Amino acid sequence: MGDAGESGRSAGQGFSRRALLLGGAGTALAGAAAYAVHDDLLRWWWRLPGRKKPRTDGAVDYGGARWVPAAPANWRQADRPDDYTIDRVVIHVVQGGYTDALRVFQSPLHGAAAHYVVRKDGQVAQTVRELDVAYHAGNRAYNERSIGIEHEGFVDRPSSFTAAMYASSARLTAGICRRYGFPADRQHIVGHVEVPGTDHTDPGPHWNWKLYLDLVRAELRRPAPTPGA
């Protein structure tokens, strides 16, 4: 499940991949500095009065999702991707039921929430807007750059992961990949266990990564859905 709190600094997000591709230590440092300045300017711009993106009560980013808002203490307002680049999906497992996740995300004492929760039968709830930073990964930079998806069930129970859940979650992830322009691969779709500094083990050994990525890529080969559909 999502982690409480945030840690680390995000100004250099993407440095290891972007800067090192430029080659040479001096070039890498210059690239990192330029990226940090650009990132800080974007954040400053979107914090000016009147720069906040419009929000509609009850509106969802994924068609068919139920809007079940998390407590404001479990996320923070942002204007992504203008202030923070989104280039990750983090896969979580609740260690409990769908309603359990929704209940704790609505509690301000929990200190964490993911953007989405997927039920065994494929029902999807959205609890935090994709614009905003959900506290789900236990790592500030990852929270700022990612969308978190919780899945009903338990890491040690293979039966938790149903065909309906995989298919529904794959459609959700494919839409996120489309919206933010990143590939459906294991560098950009990761488990909570892979987040630096985490002590979580989800989605666990029974999560079928090959099946999941195949489903996400199959969705991406389909024509993009009509907005609002």
Coordinates of C-alpha atoms in Angstrom, one line a residue:
M1 CA 0.0 0.0 0.0
G2 CA 1.0 3.7 -0.3
D3 CA 3.7 5.0 2.0
A4 CA 3.2 7.9 4.4
G5 CA 5.3 11.0 4.0
E6 CA 7.9 12.1 1.4
S7 CA 11.6 12.2 1.3
G8 CA 14.4 13.5 -0.9
R9 CA 14.6 16.4 -3.3
S10 CA 13.1 16.4 -6.8
A11 CA 14.9 19.2 -8.5
G12 CA 17.3 16.8 -10.2
Q13 CA 14.6 14.3 -11.2
G14 CA 15.7 12.4 -14.3
F15 CA 19.4 13.4 -13.9
S16 CA 20.9 9.9 -14.1
R17 CA 19.2 9.1 -17.4
R18 CA 19.1 12.4 -19.1
A19 CA 22.5 14.0 -18.2
L20 CA 24.7 10.9 -18.6
L21 CA 23.4 10.4 -22.1
L22 CA 25.1 13.7 -23.0
G23 CA 28.5 12.2 -22.2
G24 CA 31.3 13.5 -20.1
A25 CA 31.3 14.6 -16.5
G26 CA 31.4 18.4 -17.3
T27 CA 28.5 18.1 -19.7
A28 CA 26.6 15.9 -17.3
L29 CA 26.9 18.5 -14.5
A30 CA 26.0 21.4 -16.9
G31 CA 23.0 19.4 -18.1
A32 CA 21.9 18.7 -14.5
A33 CA 22.2 22.3 -13.5
A34 CA 20.2 23.5 -16.6
Y35 CA 17.5 20.9 -15.9
A36 CA 17.3 22.0 -12.2
V37 CA 17.0 25.6 -13.2
H38 CA 14.3 24.8 -15.8
D39 CA 12.4 22.6 -13.2
D40 CA 12.5 25.4 -10.6
L41 CA 11.3 28.0 -13.0
L42 CA 8.3 25.8 -14.0
R43 CA 7.4 25.3 -10.4
W44 CA 7.7 29.1 -9.7
W45 CA 5.5 29.9 -12.7
W46 CA 2.8 27.5 -11.7
R47 CA 2.7 28.8 -8.2
L48 CA 1.9 32.4 -9.2
P49 CA -1.6 33.6 -8.3
G50 CA -4.1 32.6 -11.0
R51 CA -1.8 29.9 -12.5
K52 CA -3.6 26.9 -11.0
K53 CA -5.2 24.6 -13.5
P54 CA -9.0 24.4 -13.3
R55 CA -10.6 21.5 -11.4
T56 CA -14.1 20.2 -11.6
D57 CA -15.6 18.5 -8.5
G58 CA -16.0 14.8 -9.2
A59 CA -14.2 14.8 -12.5
V60 CA -12.0 11.8 -13.2
D61 CA -8.9 11.4 -15.4
Y62 CA -9.9 7.8 -16.4
G63 CA -13.3 7.2 -18.0
G64 CA -15.4 4.8 -15.9
A65 CA -13.6 5.4 -12.6
R66 CA -15.5 6.3 -9.5
W67 CA -14.4 9.5 -7.8
V68 CA -13.7 8.7 -4.1
P69 CA -11.5 11.6 -2.9
A70 CA -8.7 10.9 -0.5
A71 CA -8.2 13.2 2.5
P72 CA -6.2 16.3 1.7
A73 CA -3.6 15.3 4.3
N74 CA -2.7 12.3 2.0
W75 CA -1.6 14.2 -1.1
R76 CA -0.6 17.7 -2.1
Q77 CA -1.8 20.0 -4.8
A78 CA 0.3 20.4 -7.9
D79 CA 0.0 21.2 -11.6
R80 CA 1.5 18.2 -13.2
P81 CA 3.0 17.7 -15.7
D82 CA 3.8 21.4 -16.0
D83 CA 5.6 21.5 -12.6
Y84 CA 6.7 17.9 -12.3
T85 CA 7.2 15.5 -15.3
I86 CA 5.2 12.3 -15.0
D87 CA 7.2 9.3 -16.3
R88 CA 6.3 6.4 -14.0
V89 CA 3.5 4.2 -12.9
V90 CA 4.0 2.5 -9.5
I91 CA 2.1 -0.8 -9.0
H92 CA 0.9 -1.5 -5.4
V93 CA -1.1 -4.2 -3.7
V94 CA -3.3 -3.1 -0.8
Q95 CA -2.8 -6.1 1.6
G96 CA -6.5 -5.9 2.1
G97 CA -9.7 -5.2 0.2
Y98 CA -10.8 -2.5 -2.1
T99 CA -13.0 -0.8 0.5
D100 CA -10.2 -1.1 3.0
A101 CA -8.0 1.0 0.7
L102 CA -10.7 3.6 0.1
R103 CA -11.4 3.9 3.8
V104 CA -7.8 4.5 4.9
F105 CA -7.2 6.9 2.0
Q106 CA -10.1 9.0 3.3
S107 CA -8.5 9.1 6.8
P108 CA -6.3 12.2 7.4
L109 CA -4.4 10.1 9.9
H110 CA -3.2 7.6 7.3
G111 CA -0.8 10.0 5.7
A112 CA -0.8 8.2 2.3
A113 CA -3.0 7.6 -0.8
A114 CA -2.5 6.3 -4.3
H115 CA -4.2 7.9 -7.3
Y116 CA -6.2 4.8 -8.2
V117 CA -7.5 1.6 -6.6
V118 CA -8.5 -1.4 -8.8
R119 CA -11.0 -4.0 -7.5
K120 CA -10.8 -7.8 -8.3
D121 CA -13.7 -7.4 -10.7
G122 CA -12.0 -4.5 -12.5
Q123 CA -13.9 -1.6 -10.9
V124 CA -11.6 1.5 -10.7
A125 CA -11.8 4.2 -8.1
Q126 CA -9.8 7.5 -8.4
T127 CA -8.9 9.1 -5.1
V128 CA -6.3 11.7 -6.2
R129 CA -6.2 13.7 -9.4
E130 CA -3.3 13.0 -11.7
L131 CA -2.5 16.7 -11.5
D132 CA -1.6 16.3 -7.9
V133 CA 1.1 14.5 -6.0
A134 CA -0.2 11.5 -4.0
Y135 CA 1.9 10.2 -1.1
H136 CA 2.1 6.6 -2.2
A137 CA 5.7 5.6 -2.9
G138 CA 7.6 6.7 0.3
N139 CA 10.0 8.6 -1.9
R140 CA 9.4 12.3 -2.7
A141 CA 11.0 12.3 -6.2
Y142 CA 9.0 9.2 -7.1
N143 CA 5.8 10.7 -5.8
E144 CA 6.3 13.8 -7.8
R145 CA 7.0 11.9 -11.1
S146 CA 4.6 9.0 -10.9
I147 CA 1.0 7.8 -10.8
G148 CA 0.2 5.2 -8.1
I149 CA -2.2 2.3 -8.7
E150 CA -3.3 0.1 -5.8
H151 CA -4.8 -3.4 -6.4
E152 CA -7.1 -5.2 -4.1
G153 CA -5.5 -8.3 -2.5
F154 CA -2.5 -9.8 -0.8
V155 CA 1.0 -10.3 -2.1
D156 CA 1.2 -13.9 -0.9
R157 CA -2.2 -15.0 -2.5
P158 CA -2.0 -15.7 -6.2
S159 CA -5.8 -15.8 -6.4
S160 CA -5.8 -12.0 -5.6
F161 CA -4.8 -11.2 -9.1
T162 CA -7.7 -11.9 -11.4
A163 CA -8.0 -11.6 -15.2
A164 CA -10.5 -8.8 -14.8
M165 CA -8.1 -6.9 -12.5
Y166 CA -5.2 -7.3 -14.9
A167 CA -7.2 -6.2 -17.9
S168 CA -8.7 -3.2 -16.2
S169 CA -5.4 -2.1 -14.6
A170 CA -3.7 -2.5 -18.0
R171 CA -6.2 -0.2 -19.7
L172 CA -5.7 2.4 -17.0
T173 CA -1.9 2.2 -17.3
A174 CA -2.0 2.3 -21.1
G175 CA -4.0 5.6 -20.8
I176 CA -1.4 7.1 -18.5
C177 CA 1.4 6.1 -20.8
R178 CA -0.5 7.8 -23.7
R179 CA -1.3 10.9 -21.8
Y180 CA 2.3 11.6 -20.6
G181 CA 4.2 10.0 -23.5
F182 CA 6.4 7.4 -21.8
P183 CA 6.9 3.8 -22.9
A184 CA 5.2 0.7 -21.5
D185 CA 8.4 -1.0 -20.1
R186 CA 9.8 -2.1 -16.8
Q187 CA 11.8 1.1 -16.5
H188 CA 8.6 3.2 -16.5
I189 CA 6.1 0.7 -15.0
V190 CA 7.5 -0.4 -11.7
G191 CA 6.6 -2.2 -8.5
H192 CA 6.5 -0.4 -5.1
V193 CA 9.3 -2.8 -4.1
E194 CA 11.5 -1.2 -6.7
V195 CA 11.2 2.4 -5.4
P196 CA 14.5 3.5 -3.8
G197 CA 14.4 3.5 0.0
T198 CA 11.2 1.5 0.3
D199 CA 10.6 -1.3 2.8
H200 CA 7.5 -2.6 0.9
T201 CA 7.5 -5.8 -1.1
D202 CA 4.4 -5.3 -3.2
P203 CA 3.2 -6.3 -5.8
G204 CA 5.1 -9.4 -4.7
P205 CA 6.2 -12.7 -6.5
H206 CA 2.7 -13.6 -7.8
W207 CA 2.2 -10.5 -9.8
N208 CA 2.6 -11.5 -13.5
W209 CA 4.7 -8.8 -15.0
K210 CA 4.9 -10.4 -18.5
L211 CA 1.2 -10.8 -18.7
Y212 CA 0.6 -7.2 -17.4
L213 CA 3.0 -5.6 -19.8
D214 CA 1.6 -7.6 -22.7
L215 CA -1.9 -6.3 -21.9
V216 CA -0.7 -2.7 -21.5
R217 CA 1.1 -2.9 -24.9
A218 CA -1.9 -4.5 -26.5
E219 CA -4.1 -1.6 -25.3
L220 CA -1.6 0.9 -26.7
R221 CA -1.9 -0.8 -30.1
R222 CA -5.6 -0.1 -30.1
P223 CA -6.9 3.3 -31.4
A224 CA -6.9 5.9 -28.7
P225 CA -10.4 6.2 -27.1
T226 CA -12.4 9.3 -27.8
P227 CA -12.0 11.9 -25.1
G228 CA -14.8 11.5 -22.6
A229 CA -15.7 8.0 -23.7

